[in-house]
PDB file of C-alpha atoms in Angstrom:
ATOM      1  CA  MET O  80     189.605 101.707 119.524  1.00  0.00           C
ATOM      2  CA  THR O  81     190.827  98.187 120.819  1.00  0.00           C
ATOM      3  CA  LEU O  82     191.144  95.135 118.765  1.00  0.00           C
ATOM      4  CA  ARG O  83     187.607  93.700 120.063  1.00  0.00           C
ATOM      5  CA  GLU O  84     186.165  97.186 119.316  1.00  0.00           C
ATOM      6  CA  ARG O  85     187.548  97.084 115.868  1.00  0.00           C
ATOM      7  CA  LEU O  86     186.372  93.794 115.285  1.00  0.00           C
ATOM      8  CA  GLY O  87     182.944  94.173 116.539  1.00  0.00           C
ATOM      9  CA  ALA O  88     182.517  97.356 114.515  1.00  0.00           C
ATOM     10  CA  GLU O  89     183.690  95.624 111.109  1.00  0.00           C
ATOM     11  CA  LEU O  90     181.333  92.642 112.035  1.00  0.00           C
ATOM     12  CA  PHE O  91     178.465  95.092 112.869  1.00  0.00           C
ATOM     13  CA  ARG O  92     178.945  97.231 109.854  1.00  0.00           C
ATOM     14  CA  LYS O  93     178.928  94.087 107.372  1.00  0.00           C
ATOM     15  CA  VAL O  94     175.942  92.398 108.876  1.00  0.00           C
ATOM     16  CA  ALA O  95     173.954  95.598 109.557  1.00  0.00           C
ATOM     17  CA  GLY O  96     175.009  97.754 106.615  1.00  0.00           C
ATOM     18  CA  PRO O  97     176.046 101.462 106.583  1.00  0.00           C
ATOM     19  CA  ASP O  98     172.874 102.556 108.249  1.00  0.00           C
ATOM     20  CA  GLY O  99     173.492  99.872 111.158  1.00  0.00           C
ATOM     21  CA  ASP O 100     173.950 102.233 113.965  1.00  0.00           C
ATOM     22  CA  ARG O 101     170.599 104.106 113.337  1.00  0.00           C
ATOM     23  CA  ALA O 102     168.854 101.022 112.670  1.00  0.00           C
ATOM     24  CA  ARG O 103     170.168  99.773 116.165  1.00  0.00           C
ATOM     25  CA  GLU O 104     168.690 102.811 117.925  1.00  0.00           C
ATOM     26  CA  ARG O 105     165.449 102.642 116.071  1.00  0.00           C
ATOM     27  CA  VAL O 106     165.058  98.954 117.155  1.00  0.00           C
ATOM     28  CA  HIS O 107     166.182  98.894 120.834  1.00  0.00           C
ATOM     29  CA  GLY O 108     165.589 102.963 121.745  1.00  0.00           C
ATOM     30  CA  THR O 109     162.239 103.253 120.081  1.00  0.00           C
ATOM     31  CA  PRO O 110     159.382 103.372 123.027  1.00  0.00           C
ATOM     32  CA  GLY O 111     156.296 101.213 122.470  1.00  0.00           C
ATOM     33  CA  PRO O 112     154.776  97.833 122.694  1.00  0.00           C
ATOM     34  CA  ARG O 113     156.707  94.842 121.384  1.00  0.00           C
ATOM     35  CA  TRP O 114     155.638  91.446 120.243  1.00  0.00           C
ATOM     36  CA  PHE O 115     158.292  89.593 122.437  1.00  0.00           C
ATOM     37  CA  ALA O 116     159.909  90.113 125.773  1.00  0.00           C
ATOM     38  CA  PRO O 117     163.803  90.574 125.872  1.00  0.00           C
ATOM     39  CA  ASP O 118     164.161  86.988 127.621  1.00  0.00           C
ATOM     40  CA  SER O 119     161.832  85.119 125.305  1.00  0.00           C
ATOM     41  CA  PRO O 120     163.148  82.346 123.250  1.00  0.00           C
ATOM     42  CA  ILE O 121     163.034  84.220 119.980  1.00  0.00           C
ATOM     43  CA  ALA O 122     165.118  86.998 121.673  1.00  0.00           C
ATOM     44  CA  ARG O 123     167.638  84.453 123.090  1.00  0.00           C
ATOM     45  CA  VAL O 124     168.070  82.851 119.634  1.00  0.00           C
ATOM     46  CA  HIS O 125     167.888  85.840 117.210  1.00  0.00           C
ATOM     47  CA  GLY O 126     170.246  87.824 119.583  1.00  0.00           C
ATOM     48  CA  ASP O 127     172.888  84.982 119.552  1.00  0.00           C
ATOM     49  CA  ALA O 128     176.252  84.786 117.669  1.00  0.00           C
ATOM     50  CA  SER O 129     174.945  81.438 116.393  1.00  0.00           C
ATOM     51  CA  MET O 130     172.975  83.081 114.153  1.00  0.00           C
ATOM     52  CA  PHE O 131     175.879  83.519 111.850  1.00  0.00           C
ATOM     53  CA  VAL O 132     176.108  79.893 111.354  1.00  0.00           C
ATOM     54  CA  GLY O 133     172.187  79.542 111.238  1.00  0.00           C
ATOM     55  CA  GLY O 134     171.994  82.399 108.682  1.00  0.00           C
ATOM     56  CA  ILE O 135     174.537  80.756 106.136  1.00  0.00           C
ATOM     57  CA  ARG O 136     172.950  77.371 106.622  1.00  0.00           C
ATOM     58  CA  ALA O 137     169.404  78.927 105.989  1.00  0.00           C
ATOM     59  CA  ILE O 138     170.714  80.463 102.433  1.00  0.00           C
ATOM     60  CA  MET O 139     171.974  77.154 101.412  1.00  0.00           C
ATOM     61  CA  LEU O 140     169.144  75.161 102.498  1.00  0.00           C
ATOM     62  CA  GLN O 141     166.756  77.599 101.056  1.00  0.00           C
ATOM     63  CA  SER O 142     168.617  77.426  97.358  1.00  0.00           C
ATOM     64  CA  LEU O 143     167.314  73.985  97.076  1.00  0.00           C
ATOM     65  CA  HIS O 144     163.768  75.149  96.049  1.00  0.00           C
ATOM     66  CA  PRO O 145     163.982  75.916  92.218  1.00  0.00           C
ATOM     67  CA  ALA O 146     161.534  78.825  92.549  1.00  0.00           C
ATOM     68  CA  ALA O 147     163.319  80.578  95.489  1.00  0.00           C
ATOM     69  CA  MET O 148     166.499  80.331  93.579  1.00  0.00           C
ATOM     70  CA  GLN O 149     165.147  81.307  90.442  1.00  0.00           C
ATOM     71  CA  GLY O 150     163.787  84.479  92.066  1.00  0.00           C
ATOM     72  CA  VAL O 151     167.016  85.259  93.576  1.00  0.00           C
ATOM     73  CA  ALA O 152     168.881  84.565  90.263  1.00  0.00           C
ATOM     74  CA  ASP O 153     166.337  86.889  87.973  1.00  0.00           C
ATOM     75  CA  HIS O 154     165.945  89.675  90.502  1.00  0.00           C
ATOM     76  CA  SER O 155     168.531  90.169  92.919  1.00  0.00           C
ATOM     77  CA  GLY O 156     171.738  88.057  91.853  1.00  0.00           C
ATOM     78  CA  TYR O 157     173.946  86.294  94.257  1.00  0.00           C
ATOM     79  CA  GLN O 158     176.889  87.971  92.556  1.00  0.00           C
ATOM     80  CA  GLY O 159     175.676  91.499  93.446  1.00  0.00           C
ATOM     81  CA  ASP O 160     175.659  93.233  96.746  1.00  0.00           C
ATOM     82  CA  MET O 161     175.692  90.035  98.943  1.00  0.00           C
ATOM     83  CA  TRP O 162     176.280  92.134 102.009  1.00  0.00           C
ATOM     84  CA  GLY O 163     173.905  94.403 101.267  1.00  0.00           C
ATOM     85  CA  ARG O 164     171.028  91.950 101.157  1.00  0.00           C
ATOM     86  CA  LEU O 165     172.314  90.434 104.176  1.00  0.00           C
ATOM     87  CA  ALA O 166     171.877  93.756 105.993  1.00  0.00           C
ATOM     88  CA  GLN O 167     168.415  94.160 104.506  1.00  0.00           C
ATOM     89  CA  VAL O 168     167.444  90.305 106.205  1.00  0.00           C
ATOM     90  CA  SER O 169     169.205  91.029 109.562  1.00  0.00           C
ATOM     91  CA  THR O 170     167.310  94.353 109.994  1.00  0.00           C
ATOM     92  CA  TYR O 171     164.097  92.662 109.067  1.00  0.00           C
ATOM     93  CA  ILE O 172     164.825  90.073 111.821  1.00  0.00           C
ATOM     94  CA  ALA O 173     166.085  92.487 114.393  1.00  0.00           C
ATOM     95  CA  MET O 174     162.978  94.765 113.763  1.00  0.00           C
ATOM     96  CA  THR O 175     160.620  91.781 113.947  1.00  0.00           C
ATOM     97  CA  THR O 176     162.235  90.382 116.891  1.00  0.00           C
ATOM     98  CA  PHE O 177     163.371  93.298 119.070  1.00  0.00           C
ATOM     99  CA  GLY O 178     161.623  96.473 117.674  1.00  0.00           C
ATOM    100  CA  THR O 179     158.002  97.878 118.440  1.00  0.00           C
ATOM    101  CA  GLU O 180     155.032  96.335 116.942  1.00  0.00           C
ATOM    102  CA  LYS O 181     154.672  99.553 114.542  1.00  0.00           C
ATOM    103  CA  ASP O 182     158.002  99.200 113.211  1.00  0.00           C
ATOM    104  CA  ALA O 183     157.747  95.617 112.881  1.00  0.00           C
ATOM    105  CA  LEU O 184     154.656  95.983 110.914  1.00  0.00           C
ATOM    106  CA  GLN O 185     156.350  98.785 108.788  1.00  0.00           C
ATOM    107  CA  VAL O 186     159.325  96.450 107.610  1.00  0.00           C
ATOM    108  CA  ILE O 187     156.956  93.883 106.794  1.00  0.00           C
ATOM    109  CA  ARG O 188     155.141  95.993 104.708  1.00  0.00           C
ATOM    110  CA  ALA O 189     158.248  97.123 102.867  1.00  0.00           C
ATOM    111  CA  VAL O 190     159.402  93.399 102.210  1.00  0.00           C
ATOM    112  CA  GLN O 191     155.638  92.690 100.824  1.00  0.00           C
ATOM    113  CA  ARG O 192     156.038  95.719  98.567  1.00  0.00           C
ATOM    114  CA  ALA O 193     159.420  94.577  97.282  1.00  0.00           C
ATOM    115  CA  HIS O 194     157.900  91.001  96.707  1.00  0.00           C
ATOM    116  CA  GLU O 195     155.371  92.494  94.367  1.00  0.00           C
ATOM    117  CA  SER O 196     157.907  92.980  91.649  1.00  0.00           C
ATOM    118  CA  VAL O 197     159.573  89.758  92.125  1.00  0.00           C
ATOM    119  CA  THR O 198     157.940  87.594  89.525  1.00  0.00           C
ATOM    120  CA  GLY O 199     158.837  85.328  86.539  1.00  0.00           C
ATOM    121  CA  THR O 200     158.901  82.061  84.944  1.00  0.00           C
ATOM    122  CA  MET O 201     161.146  78.812  85.587  1.00  0.00           C
ATOM    123  CA  PRO O 202     162.688  77.353  82.622  1.00  0.00           C
ATOM    124  CA  ASP O 203     159.944  74.801  82.181  1.00  0.00           C
ATOM    125  CA  GLY O 204     157.289  77.634  81.733  1.00  0.00           C
ATOM    126  CA  THR O 205     156.200  77.492  85.334  1.00  0.00           C
ATOM    127  CA  PRO O 206     155.446  80.993  86.533  1.00  0.00           C
ATOM    128  CA  TYR O 207     156.684  81.882  90.359  1.00  0.00           C
ATOM    129  CA  ALA O 208     156.098  84.730  92.588  1.00  0.00           C
ATOM    130  CA  ALA O 209     157.816  85.862  95.476  1.00  0.00           C
ATOM    131  CA  SER O 210     154.598  86.615  97.424  1.00  0.00           C
ATOM    132  CA  ASP O 211     153.319  82.993  96.809  1.00  0.00           C
ATOM    133  CA  PRO O 212     152.250  81.824 100.239  1.00  0.00           C
ATOM    134  CA  HIS O 213     153.595  78.297  99.641  1.00  0.00           C
ATOM    135  CA  LEU O 214     157.164  79.652  98.602  1.00  0.00           C
ATOM    136  CA  LEU O 215     157.249  82.066 101.489  1.00  0.00           C
ATOM    137  CA  GLY O 216     156.517  78.920 103.545  1.00  0.00           C
ATOM    138  CA  TRP O 217     159.405  76.987 102.521  1.00  0.00           C
ATOM    139  CA  VAL O 218     161.789  80.113 102.998  1.00  0.00           C
ATOM    140  CA  HIS O 219     160.371  80.735 106.518  1.00  0.00           C
ATOM    141  CA  ALA O 220     160.644  76.856 107.560  1.00  0.00           C
ATOM    142  CA  ALA O 221     164.112  76.505 106.186  1.00  0.00           C
ATOM    143  CA  GLU O 222     165.092  79.317 107.999  1.00  0.00           C
ATOM    144  CA  ILE O 223     163.642  78.813 111.435  1.00  0.00           C
ATOM    145  CA  GLU O 224     164.969  75.317 111.356  1.00  0.00           C
ATOM    146  CA  SER O 225     168.534  76.524 110.309  1.00  0.00           C
ATOM    147  CA  PHE O 226     168.219  79.194 113.260  1.00  0.00           C
ATOM    148  CA  LEU O 227     167.109  76.568 115.884  1.00  0.00           C
ATOM    149  CA  LEU O 228     169.859  73.950 114.926  1.00  0.00           C
ATOM    150  CA  ALA O 229     172.602  76.340 115.006  1.00  0.00           C
ATOM    151  CA  HIS O 230     171.718  77.714 118.447  1.00  0.00           C
ATOM    152  CA  ASP O 231     171.462  73.994 119.624  1.00  0.00           C
ATOM    153  CA  ARG O 232     174.799  73.456 118.501  1.00  0.00           C
ATOM    154  CA  TYR O 233     176.394  76.803 119.201  1.00  0.00           C
ATOM    155  CA  GLY O 234     174.442  78.886 121.111  1.00  0.00           C
ATOM    156  CA  ARG O 235     175.151  80.651 124.768  1.00  0.00           C
ATOM    157  CA  ARG O 236     172.105  79.001 126.181  1.00  0.00           C
ATOM    158  CA  PRO O 237     170.230  76.492 124.124  1.00  0.00           C
ATOM    159  CA  LEU O 238     166.403  76.184 124.325  1.00  0.00           C
ATOM    160  CA  VAL O 239     164.859  73.154 126.201  1.00  0.00           C
ATOM    161  CA  GLY O 240     161.368  71.596 126.601  1.00  0.00           C
ATOM    162  CA  ARG O 241     158.607  73.970 125.797  1.00  0.00           C
ATOM    163  CA  GLU O 242     160.768  76.874 125.070  1.00  0.00           C
ATOM    164  CA  ARG O 243     161.467  75.027 121.556  1.00  0.00           C
ATOM    165  CA  ASP O 244     157.699  75.030 120.701  1.00  0.00           C
ATOM    166  CA  GLU O 245     157.312  78.541 122.109  1.00  0.00           C
ATOM    167  CA  TYR O 246     160.313  80.046 119.684  1.00  0.00           C
ATOM    168  CA  VAL O 247     158.831  78.110 116.611  1.00  0.00           C
ATOM    169  CA  ALA O 248     155.267  79.772 117.559  1.00  0.00           C
ATOM    170  CA  GLN O 249     156.958  83.256 118.076  1.00  0.00           C
ATOM    171  CA  THR O 250     158.643  83.159 114.618  1.00  0.00           C
ATOM    172  CA  ALA O 251     155.046  82.525 113.195  1.00  0.00           C
ATOM    173  CA  VAL O 252     153.924  85.904 114.140  1.00  0.00           C
ATOM    174  CA  ALA O 253     155.725  88.036 111.532  1.00  0.00           C
ATOM    175  CA  ALA O 254     155.896  84.963 109.126  1.00  0.00           C
ATOM    176  CA  GLU O 255     151.793  85.164 108.838  1.00  0.00           C
ATOM    177  CA  HIS O 256     151.965  89.034 108.803  1.00  0.00           C
ATOM    178  CA  LEU O 257     154.294  88.527 105.863  1.00  0.00           C
ATOM    179  CA  GLY O 258     152.007  85.931 104.066  1.00  0.00           C
ATOM    180  CA  VAL O 259     152.924  82.692 105.096  1.00  0.00           C
ATOM    181  CA  ILE O 260     149.696  80.492 105.417  1.00  0.00           C
ATOM    182  CA  GLY O 261     149.361  78.326 108.668  1.00  0.00           C
ATOM    183  CA  ALA O 262     153.032  78.836 109.976  1.00  0.00           C
ATOM    184  CA  PRO O 263     154.138  76.068 112.313  1.00  0.00           C
ATOM    185  CA  ARG O 264     153.702  76.684 115.818  1.00  0.00           C
ATOM    186  CA  SER O 265     155.642  73.771 117.312  1.00  0.00           C
ATOM    187  CA  GLU O 266     159.022  71.861 116.485  1.00  0.00           C
ATOM    188  CA  GLU O 267     156.990  68.724 115.432  1.00  0.00           C
ATOM    189  CA  GLU O 268     154.806  70.958 113.026  1.00  0.00           C
ATOM    190  CA  LEU O 269     158.165  72.504 111.686  1.00  0.00           C
ATOM    191  CA  ARG O 270     159.355  69.038 110.890  1.00  0.00           C
ATOM    192  CA  THR O 271     156.219  67.969 109.245  1.00  0.00           C
ATOM    193  CA  VAL O 272     156.411  71.144 107.033  1.00  0.00           C
ATOM    194  CA  LEU O 273     159.947  70.504 105.953  1.00  0.00           C
ATOM    195  CA  THR O 274     159.065  66.899 105.102  1.00  0.00           C
ATOM    196  CA  ALA O 275     156.267  67.908 102.854  1.00  0.00           C
ATOM    197  CA  TYR O 276     158.429  70.321 100.703  1.00  0.00           C
ATOM    198  CA  GLY O 277     160.971  67.511 100.271  1.00  0.00           C
ATOM    199  CA  PRO O 278     159.818  66.132  96.655  1.00  0.00           C
ATOM    200  CA  GLU O 279     160.258  69.653  95.591  1.00  0.00           C
ATOM    201  CA  LEU O 280     163.776  70.277  96.418  1.00  0.00           C
ATOM    202  CA  ARG O 281     166.793  69.608  93.937  1.00  0.00           C
ATOM    203  CA  GLY O 282     170.133  71.119  93.466  1.00  0.00           C
ATOM    204  CA  THR O 283     169.718  73.381  90.420  1.00  0.00           C
ATOM    205  CA  PRO O 284     172.651  74.627  88.302  1.00  0.00           C
ATOM    206  CA  ALA O 285     171.793  78.107  89.788  1.00  0.00           C
ATOM    207  CA  ALA O 286     171.896  76.924  93.153  1.00  0.00           C
ATOM    208  CA  HIS O 287     175.313  75.415  92.625  1.00  0.00           C
ATOM    209  CA  ASP O 288     176.621  78.629  91.167  1.00  0.00           C
ATOM    210  CA  ALA O 289     175.067  80.636  94.263  1.00  0.00           C
ATOM    211  CA  ILE O 290     176.639  78.317  96.744  1.00  0.00           C
ATOM    212  CA  ARG O 291     179.934  78.479  95.018  1.00  0.00           C
ATOM    213  CA  PHE O 292     179.830  82.005  94.835  1.00  0.00           C
ATOM    214  CA  LEU O 293     178.860  82.253  98.721  1.00  0.00           C
ATOM    215  CA  LEU O 294     181.869  79.923  99.727  1.00  0.00           C
ATOM    216  CA  LEU O 295     184.495  81.412  97.599  1.00  0.00           C
ATOM    217  CA  HIS O 296     183.856  84.920  97.027  1.00  0.00           C
ATOM    218  CA  PRO O 297     182.435  86.345 100.186  1.00  0.00           C
ATOM    219  CA  ASP O 298     183.864  89.990  99.534  1.00  0.00           C
ATOM    220  CA  LEU O 299     185.797  90.135 102.586  1.00  0.00           C
ATOM    221  CA  PRO O 300     189.584  91.167 103.377  1.00  0.00           C
ATOM    222  CA  LEU O 301     191.993  88.259 103.084  1.00  0.00           C
ATOM    223  CA  VAL O 302     192.464  88.235 106.841  1.00  0.00           C
ATOM    224  CA  ALA O 303     188.572  87.757 107.470  1.00  0.00           C
ATOM    225  CA  ARG O 304     188.200  84.873 105.194  1.00  0.00           C
ATOM    226  CA  PRO O 305     189.324  82.153 107.512  1.00  0.00           C
ATOM    227  CA  GLY O 306     186.792  82.912 110.144  1.00  0.00           C
ATOM    228  CA  TYR O 307     184.115  83.039 107.366  1.00  0.00           C
ATOM    229  CA  LEU O 308     184.852  79.736 106.034  1.00  0.00           C
ATOM    230  CA  SER O 309     184.974  78.430 109.582  1.00  0.00           C
ATOM    231  CA  LEU O 310     181.258  79.637 109.924  1.00  0.00           C
ATOM    232  CA  ALA O 311     180.421  78.130 106.603  1.00  0.00           C
ATOM    233  CA  THR O 312     182.030  74.936 107.304  1.00  0.00           C
ATOM    234  CA  ALA O 313     179.926  74.701 110.629  1.00  0.00           C
ATOM    235  CA  ALA O 314     176.780  75.567 108.560  1.00  0.00           C
ATOM    236  CA  ILE O 315     177.587  72.798 105.994  1.00  0.00           C
ATOM    237  CA  GLY O 316     177.825  70.577 108.682  1.00  0.00           C
ATOM    238  CA  LEU O 317     174.675  71.136 109.999  1.00  0.00           C
ATOM    239  CA  LEU O 318     172.761  70.433 106.580  1.00  0.00           C
ATOM    240  CA  PRO O 319     171.191  67.069 105.843  1.00  0.00           C
ATOM    241  CA  THR O 320     173.169  64.449 104.060  1.00  0.00           C
ATOM    242  CA  GLU O 321     170.747  64.793 100.922  1.00  0.00           C
ATOM    243  CA  ALA O 322     170.824  68.603 101.099  1.00  0.00           C
ATOM    244  CA  ARG O 323     174.817  68.513 100.860  1.00  0.00           C
ATOM    245  CA  ARG O 324     174.574  65.881  98.166  1.00  0.00           C
ATOM    246  CA  GLU O 325     172.103  68.105  95.974  1.00  0.00           C
ATOM    247  CA  LEU O 326     174.411  71.116  96.501  1.00  0.00           C
ATOM    248  CA  ARG O 327     177.370  69.272  95.775  1.00  0.00           C
ATOM    249  CA  LEU O 328     178.950  70.014  99.100  1.00  0.00           C
ATOM    250  CA  PRO O 329     181.513  67.618 100.985  1.00  0.00           C
ATOM    251  CA  PRO O 330     180.787  65.999 104.354  1.00  0.00           C
ATOM    252  CA  VAL O 331     182.304  67.678 107.253  1.00  0.00           C
ATOM    253  CA  PRO O 332     183.689  65.420 109.968  1.00  0.00           C
ATOM    254  CA  PRO O 333     181.868  66.159 113.234  1.00  0.00           C
ATOM    255  CA  VAL O 334     184.602  67.047 115.313  1.00  0.00           C
ATOM    256  CA  THR O 335     185.846  69.614 112.792  1.00  0.00           C
ATOM    257  CA  ASN O 336     182.594  70.918 112.686  1.00  0.00           C
ATOM    258  CA  ARG O 337     182.043  71.415 116.288  1.00  0.00           C
ATOM    259  CA  ILE O 338     185.900  72.855 116.729  1.00  0.00           C
ATOM    260  CA  LEU O 339     185.212  75.565 113.881  1.00  0.00           C
ATOM    261  CA  GLY O 340     181.916  76.547 114.711  1.00  0.00           C
ATOM    262  CA  ALA O 341     182.472  77.031 118.253  1.00  0.00           C
ATOM    263  CA  ALA O 342     185.804  78.999 117.994  1.00  0.00           C
ATOM    264  CA  ALA O 343     184.244  81.380 115.290  1.00  0.00           C
ATOM    265  CA  THR O 344     180.885  81.967 117.025  1.00  0.00           C
ATOM    266  CA  ARG O 345     182.973  82.547 120.578  1.00  0.00           C
ATOM    267  CA  THR O 346     185.098  85.146 118.740  1.00  0.00           C
ATOM    268  CA  ILE O 347     181.824  86.865 117.284  1.00  0.00           C
ATOM    269  CA  ARG O 348     180.318  86.762 120.647  1.00  0.00           C
ATOM    270  CA  TRP O 349     183.400  88.524 122.273  1.00  0.00           C
ATOM    271  CA  ALA O 350     183.991  90.923 119.541  1.00  0.00           C
ATOM    272  CA  MET O 351     180.353  92.260 119.451  1.00  0.00           C
ATOM    273  CA  ALA O 352     179.690  92.249 123.198  1.00  0.00           C
ATOM    274  CA  SER O 353     179.846  95.866 123.445  1.00  0.00           C
ATOM    275  CA  GLY O 354     177.257  96.068 120.732  1.00  0.00           C
ATOM    276  CA  HIS O 355     174.853  93.983 122.838  1.00  0.00           C
ATOM    277  CA  ASP O 356     175.571  96.094 125.911  1.00  0.00           C
ATOM    278  CA  HIS O 357     174.790  99.298 123.939  1.00  0.00           C
ATOM    279  CA  ALA O 358     171.217  97.688 122.991  1.00  0.00           C
ATOM    280  CA  ARG O 359     170.614  96.640 126.383  1.00  0.00           C
ATOM    281  CA  GLN O 360     171.113 100.020 127.805  1.00  0.00           C
ATOM    282  CA  LEU O 361     168.973 101.528 125.122  1.00  0.00           C
ATOM    283  CA  GLN O 362     166.032  98.989 125.964  1.00  0.00           C
ATOM    284  CA  GLU O 363     166.679  99.894 129.830  1.00  0.00           C
ATOM    285  CA  GLN O 364     166.204 103.516 128.926  1.00  0.00           C
ATOM    286  CA  GLN O 365     162.907 102.956 127.069  1.00  0.00           C
ATOM    287  CA  ALA O 366     161.390 100.511 129.502  1.00  0.00           C
TER     288      ALA O 366
END
């Protein structure tokens, strides 16, 4: 196995989990109608190496909502199986973007069942629930903005013109099946939604602890940590100034941000190219 193949396999294992190969076969090899075409905006964004930067930014931004962060602290714990949870999220995104409609709905139902038990009380006595449409709306909006911004900066072929609104509208399909009410369907609506959540956001002690763990304890071999920190630095550089302040993160010089992020995403794109080729072959076989 070449260095490229070894690196690609390790990246895929970390992101997709031990059952990643089987999940990839199911996503790309199962025949049936799908929500989106292979060349659609959502497929271009969610299939690009820039998702590594966007995913880290999304976690950071999402942690600013106290109820979302409390749910993580109470029920999943950021110091537990970080990569296992990432594998669940990546499988969800892959299935709802590239999988059949039947499989996409099935994975959405599984997430909804998991959310049923994620309930609790904030330190001030306010109840929270992961299934709350308002909370789901924040998680969705923060995630989609992060993916779009990262793709703008580091994507192979950034979206332009109407493609941008189409991407936001396409992401609303799975979001509303999951329970989001009135998910944004244009970039302008997305900005409006994010602005509306502004007064609710703040950097809580739980958020500070989670981000510190995310940055300092990624559960990776020492040789892989510089690459991971490059991705994390690029993600920090894409955060709004106020979000960085609330999370106690340092500013990142634009030049440093671009160089590190571009180098890291190019390496990931190079390493995982063989996996994307395999996925394309499966799609061609079932088309």
